[in-house]
Short mmCIF file of C-alpha atoms in Angstrom, two decimals:
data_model
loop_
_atom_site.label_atom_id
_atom_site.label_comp_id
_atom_site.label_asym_id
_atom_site.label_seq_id
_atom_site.Cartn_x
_atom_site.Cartn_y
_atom_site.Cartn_z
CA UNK A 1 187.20 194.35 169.62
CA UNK A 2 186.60 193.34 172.85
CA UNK A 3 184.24 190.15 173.81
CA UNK A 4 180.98 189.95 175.39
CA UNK A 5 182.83 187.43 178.11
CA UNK A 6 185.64 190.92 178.49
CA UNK A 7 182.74 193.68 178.27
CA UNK A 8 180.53 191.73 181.06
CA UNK A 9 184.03 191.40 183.58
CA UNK A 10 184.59 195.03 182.63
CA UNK A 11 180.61 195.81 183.92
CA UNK A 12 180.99 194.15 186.72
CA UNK A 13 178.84 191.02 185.58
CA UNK A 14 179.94 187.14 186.53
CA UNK A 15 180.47 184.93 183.23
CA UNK A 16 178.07 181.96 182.66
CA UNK A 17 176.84 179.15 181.27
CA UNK A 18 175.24 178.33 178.14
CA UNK A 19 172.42 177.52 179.32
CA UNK A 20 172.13 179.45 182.08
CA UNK A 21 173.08 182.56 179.65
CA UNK A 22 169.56 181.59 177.48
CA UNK A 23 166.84 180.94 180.19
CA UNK A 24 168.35 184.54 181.95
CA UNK A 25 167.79 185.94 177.87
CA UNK A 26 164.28 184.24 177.61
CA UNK A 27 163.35 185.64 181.09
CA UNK A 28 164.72 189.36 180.23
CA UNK A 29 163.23 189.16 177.04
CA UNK A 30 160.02 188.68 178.74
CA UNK A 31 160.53 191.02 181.50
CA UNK A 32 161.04 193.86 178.79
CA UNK A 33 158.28 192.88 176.65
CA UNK A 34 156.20 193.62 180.17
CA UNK A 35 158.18 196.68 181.04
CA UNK A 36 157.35 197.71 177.65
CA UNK A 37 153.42 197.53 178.15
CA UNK A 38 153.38 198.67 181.77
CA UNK A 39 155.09 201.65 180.79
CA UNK A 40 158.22 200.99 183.29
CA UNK A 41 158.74 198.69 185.71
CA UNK A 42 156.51 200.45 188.92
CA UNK A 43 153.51 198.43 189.23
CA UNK A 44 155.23 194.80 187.87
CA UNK A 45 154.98 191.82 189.93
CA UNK A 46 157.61 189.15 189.61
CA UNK A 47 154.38 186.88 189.06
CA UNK A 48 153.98 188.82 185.80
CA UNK A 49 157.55 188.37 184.59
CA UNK A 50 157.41 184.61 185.22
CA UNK A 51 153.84 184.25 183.85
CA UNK A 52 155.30 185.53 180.49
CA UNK A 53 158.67 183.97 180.87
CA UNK A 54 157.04 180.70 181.25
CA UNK A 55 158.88 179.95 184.32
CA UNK A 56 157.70 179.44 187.78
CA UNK A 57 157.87 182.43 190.20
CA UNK A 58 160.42 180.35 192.29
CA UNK A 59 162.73 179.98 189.38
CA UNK A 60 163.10 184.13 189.20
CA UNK A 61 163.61 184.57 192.63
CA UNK A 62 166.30 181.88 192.50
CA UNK A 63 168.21 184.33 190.08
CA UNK A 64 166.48 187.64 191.17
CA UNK A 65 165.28 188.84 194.30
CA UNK A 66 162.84 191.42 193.11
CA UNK A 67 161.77 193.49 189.93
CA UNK A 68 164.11 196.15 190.47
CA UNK A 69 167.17 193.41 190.41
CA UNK A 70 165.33 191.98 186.74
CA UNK A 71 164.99 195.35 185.43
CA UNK A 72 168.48 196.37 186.70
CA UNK A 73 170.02 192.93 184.95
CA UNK A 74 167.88 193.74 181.66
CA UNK A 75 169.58 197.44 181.66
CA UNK A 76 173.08 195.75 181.99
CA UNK A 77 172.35 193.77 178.92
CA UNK A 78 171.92 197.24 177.15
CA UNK A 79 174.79 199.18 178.91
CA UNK A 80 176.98 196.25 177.79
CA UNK A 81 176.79 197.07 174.34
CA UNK A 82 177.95 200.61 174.79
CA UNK A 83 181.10 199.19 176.66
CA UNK A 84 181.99 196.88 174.36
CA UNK A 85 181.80 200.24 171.62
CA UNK A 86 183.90 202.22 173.35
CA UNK A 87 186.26 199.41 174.50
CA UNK A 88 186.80 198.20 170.37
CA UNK A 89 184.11 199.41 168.44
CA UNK A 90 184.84 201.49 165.62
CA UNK A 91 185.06 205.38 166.00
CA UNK A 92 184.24 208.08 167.47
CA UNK A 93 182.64 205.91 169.95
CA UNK A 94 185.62 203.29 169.88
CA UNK A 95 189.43 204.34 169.68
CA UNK A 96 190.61 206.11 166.66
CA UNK A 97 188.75 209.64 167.12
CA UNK A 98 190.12 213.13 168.87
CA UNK A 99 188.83 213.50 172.53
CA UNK A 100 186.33 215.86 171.66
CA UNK A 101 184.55 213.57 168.98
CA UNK A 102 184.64 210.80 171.48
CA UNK A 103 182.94 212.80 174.20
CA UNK A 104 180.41 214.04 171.86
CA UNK A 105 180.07 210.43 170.76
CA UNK A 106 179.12 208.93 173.39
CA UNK A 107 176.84 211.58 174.71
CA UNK A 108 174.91 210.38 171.48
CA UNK A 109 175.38 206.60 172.55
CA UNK A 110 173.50 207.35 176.29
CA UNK A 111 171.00 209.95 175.23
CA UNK A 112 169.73 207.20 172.24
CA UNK A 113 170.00 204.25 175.54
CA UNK A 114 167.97 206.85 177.71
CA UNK A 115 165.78 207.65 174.93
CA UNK A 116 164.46 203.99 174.12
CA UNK A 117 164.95 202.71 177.33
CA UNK A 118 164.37 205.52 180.09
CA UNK A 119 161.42 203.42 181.30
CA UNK A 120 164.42 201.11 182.67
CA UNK A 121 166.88 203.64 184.27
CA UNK A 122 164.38 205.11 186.62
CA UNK A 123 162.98 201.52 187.40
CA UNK A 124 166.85 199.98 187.88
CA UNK A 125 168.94 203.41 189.17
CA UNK A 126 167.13 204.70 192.05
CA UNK A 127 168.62 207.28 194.20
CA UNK A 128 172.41 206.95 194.49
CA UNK A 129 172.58 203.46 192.90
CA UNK A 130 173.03 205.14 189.78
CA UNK A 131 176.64 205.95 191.27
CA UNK A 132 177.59 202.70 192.70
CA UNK A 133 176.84 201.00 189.58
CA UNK A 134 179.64 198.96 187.82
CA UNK A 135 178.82 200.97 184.31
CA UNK A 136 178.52 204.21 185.78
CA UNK A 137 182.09 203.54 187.04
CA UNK A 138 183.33 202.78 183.84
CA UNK A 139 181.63 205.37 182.07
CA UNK A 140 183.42 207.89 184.27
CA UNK A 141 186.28 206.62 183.62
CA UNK A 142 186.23 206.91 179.78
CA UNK A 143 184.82 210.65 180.11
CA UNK A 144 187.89 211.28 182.61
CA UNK A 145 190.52 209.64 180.18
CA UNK A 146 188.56 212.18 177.22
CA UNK A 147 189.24 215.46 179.44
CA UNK A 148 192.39 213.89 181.34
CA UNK A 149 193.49 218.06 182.53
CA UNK A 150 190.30 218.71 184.17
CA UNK A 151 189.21 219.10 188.24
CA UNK A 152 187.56 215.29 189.38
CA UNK A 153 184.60 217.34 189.91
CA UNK A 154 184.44 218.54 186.78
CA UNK A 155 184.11 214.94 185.25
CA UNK A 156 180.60 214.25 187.86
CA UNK A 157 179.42 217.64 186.04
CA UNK A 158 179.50 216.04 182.44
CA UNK A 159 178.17 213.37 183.45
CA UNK A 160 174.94 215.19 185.29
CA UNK A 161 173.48 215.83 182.11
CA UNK A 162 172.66 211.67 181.77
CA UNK A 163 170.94 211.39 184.98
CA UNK A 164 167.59 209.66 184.00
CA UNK A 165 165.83 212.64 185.91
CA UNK A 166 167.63 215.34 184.22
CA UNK A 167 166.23 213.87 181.08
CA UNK A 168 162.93 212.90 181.91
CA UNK A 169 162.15 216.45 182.75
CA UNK A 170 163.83 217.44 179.70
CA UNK A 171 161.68 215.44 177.27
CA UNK A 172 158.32 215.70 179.67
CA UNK A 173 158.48 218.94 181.21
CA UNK A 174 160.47 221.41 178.93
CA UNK A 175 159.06 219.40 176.09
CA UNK A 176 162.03 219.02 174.16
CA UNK A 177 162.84 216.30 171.49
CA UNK A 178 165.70 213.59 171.28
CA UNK A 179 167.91 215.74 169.13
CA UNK A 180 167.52 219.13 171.12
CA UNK A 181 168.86 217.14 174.27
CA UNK A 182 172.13 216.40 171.52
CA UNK A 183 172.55 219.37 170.37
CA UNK A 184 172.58 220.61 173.90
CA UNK A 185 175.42 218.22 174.08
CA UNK A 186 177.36 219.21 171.31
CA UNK A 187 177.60 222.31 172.61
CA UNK A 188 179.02 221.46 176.02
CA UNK A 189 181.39 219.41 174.32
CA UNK A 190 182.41 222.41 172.02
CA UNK A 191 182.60 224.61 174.88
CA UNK A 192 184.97 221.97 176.87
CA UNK A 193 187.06 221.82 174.21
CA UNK A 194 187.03 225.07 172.88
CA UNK A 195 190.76 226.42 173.04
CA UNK A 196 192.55 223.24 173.19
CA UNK A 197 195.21 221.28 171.09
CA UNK A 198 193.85 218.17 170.54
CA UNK A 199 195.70 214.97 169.99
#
């Protein structure tokens, strides 16, 4: 299994110190406690991040330039975990499973991140940031490597489906729950599939 040092390099993210590692915890800890109550990060001031930090505001913006770049760092801490599951966690999501139960997998691992912590994505991913982003990279990647015959385009069109947009509307507009949005999924991923030898 891979470490938190190898998942972070694989994100994108710089390695740190000890110390520095647990005042940027106790500050994102914090920030998500007031993400949590505001109902997403519109409308939070870095004052109210480093009012329940306990941390001056010039200490956040020595780290972080704005509320966006906390609640895009606090997102990274979540997306992390995913990476490190598919890089060496235990199947489907890690090695070990058939393509098709590793797509299906990890559709499961981002619709349960976007379901507890959708209030982040559209806060963090605005516009086409979603697409320059380190994890979005990498999470292209694996879904490439999982349907390896298939047009590039093709791979930007399973991945559509996890746009926070596409599932905010989803859950808000069409009203449907957590596990409808999966078992939309599972379908897709039967219907990619559907036909082939799998290895």
């Amino acid at each position: 299994m891979s470490s938190p040092a190898e998942a972070a390099a694989v994100a994108g993210r710089p390695r740190e110190r000890a110390d520095a590692a647990r005042n940027r915890a106790r500050v994102l800890a914090a920030a998500e406690e007031v993400f949590l109550a505001a109902g997403g990060a519109v409308g939070v001031t870095m004052e109210d991040i480093a009012r329940a930090a306990g941390v001056g505001r010039a200490t956040l913006y020595r780290r972080y330039p704005d509320v966006t770049s906390i609640a895009q760092a606090l997102l990274d801490e979540h997306e992390a975990g995913i990476t490190e599951r598919i890089l060496g966690g235990p199947p489907p999501l890690g090695p070990g499973a058939a393509p098709e139960e590793r797509l299906a997998a990890f559709y499961r691992a981002m619709i349960a991140l976007l379901e507890r912590h959708l209030h982040l994505v559209l806060g963090a991913e605005r516009g086409g940031a979603r697409l320059r982003a380190g994890a979005y990279g990498f999470w292209r990647r694996h879904v490439e490597s999982l349907v390896d015959d298939a047009p590039a385009a093709v791979v930007d069109a399973l991945m559509a489906p996890l746009a926070p947009e596409v599932y905010r509307y989803q859950r808000q507009v069409l009203g449907l729950a957590a596990d409808d949005v999966v078992a939309g999924l599972d379908w897709l991923t039967r219907r990619v599939y559907a036909g082939r030898v799998l290895t």
